[in-house]
Amino acid sequence: MSTLKANRDVCIGAGVCVMTDHAVFDQDEDGIVTLSSADPTVDDAVRGAVASCPSGALSIEE
Ligand code: SF4
């Protein structure tokens, strides 16, 4: 099963992931990425968000 990882130390708060898939990604008050659930389903939208993140904060463990 694929697992989505979000490295909050690397995130620069660009918000691209939230705009791509707001059901899975959110931002805290500082703009840093949060996940709406601990282990979200890795679908095409999530993969698109991971690919679009400018900081490389998002990854998928296969
Ligand atoms: S797209 Fe990347 S840098 Fe931007 S908020 Fe999401 S995880 Fe952070």
GROMACS .gro file of C-alpha atoms in nm, residues 6-61:
model
   56
    6ALA     CA    1   0.453   1.530   0.430
    7ASN     CA    2   0.775   1.675   0.568
    8ARG     CA    3   0.669   1.990   0.753
    9ASP     CA    4   1.034   2.091   0.804
   10VAL     CA    5   1.078   2.118   0.427
   11CYS     CA    6   0.739   2.270   0.333
   12ILE     CA    7   0.762   2.636   0.234
   13GLY     CA    8   0.388   2.697   0.256
   14ALA     CA    9   0.330   2.753  -0.111
   15GLY     CA   10  -0.014   2.593  -0.087
   16VAL     CA   11   0.001   2.421  -0.424
   17CYS     CA   12  -0.097   2.090  -0.266
   18VAL     CA   13  -0.406   2.242  -0.104
   19MET     CA   14  -0.515   2.397  -0.434
   20THR     CA   15  -0.459   2.062  -0.607
   21ASP     CA   16  -0.642   1.842  -0.356
   22HIS     CA   17  -0.805   2.024  -0.066
   23ALA     CA   18  -0.970   1.702   0.056
   24VAL     CA   19  -0.634   1.562   0.162
   25PHE     CA   20  -0.408   1.864   0.220
   26ASP     CA   21  -0.453   2.164   0.445
   27GLN     CA   22  -0.229   2.432   0.593
   28ASP     CA   23  -0.185   2.537   0.954
   29GLU     CA   24  -0.186   2.901   1.066
   30ASP     CA   25   0.175   2.938   0.950
   31GLY     CA   26   0.091   2.799   0.605
   32ILE     CA   27   0.273   2.472   0.666
   33VAL     CA   28   0.114   2.161   0.520
   34THR     CA   29  -0.106   1.933   0.728
   35LEU     CA   30  -0.284   1.616   0.621
   36SER     CA   31  -0.656   1.578   0.679
   37SER     CA   32  -0.611   1.217   0.784
   38ALA     CA   33  -0.314   1.015   0.906
   39ASP     CA   34  -0.310   0.777   0.611
   40PRO     CA   35  -0.501   0.921   0.315
   41THR     CA   36  -0.569   0.718   0.003
   42VAL     CA   37  -0.298   0.784  -0.255
   43ASP     CA   38  -0.496   0.851  -0.572
   44ASP     CA   39  -0.413   1.042  -0.890
   45ALA     CA   40  -0.499   1.378  -0.728
   46VAL     CA   41  -0.258   1.309  -0.443
   47ARG     CA   42   0.012   1.203  -0.688
   48GLY     CA   43  -0.046   1.525  -0.881
   49ALA     CA   44  -0.006   1.731  -0.566
   50VAL     CA   45   0.315   1.551  -0.476
   51ALA     CA   46   0.452   1.617  -0.824
   52SER     CA   47   0.353   1.985  -0.807
   53CYS     CA   48   0.501   2.067  -0.467
   54PRO     CA   49   0.784   2.318  -0.529
   55SER     CA   50   0.980   2.230  -0.214
   56GLY     CA   51   0.987   1.852  -0.238
   57ALA     CA   52   0.814   1.824   0.100
   58LEU     CA   53   0.571   1.561  -0.023
   59SER     CA   54   0.660   1.203  -0.105
   60ILE     CA   55   0.495   0.865  -0.152
   61GLU     CA   56   0.635   0.547  -0.007
   0.00000   0.00000   0.00000
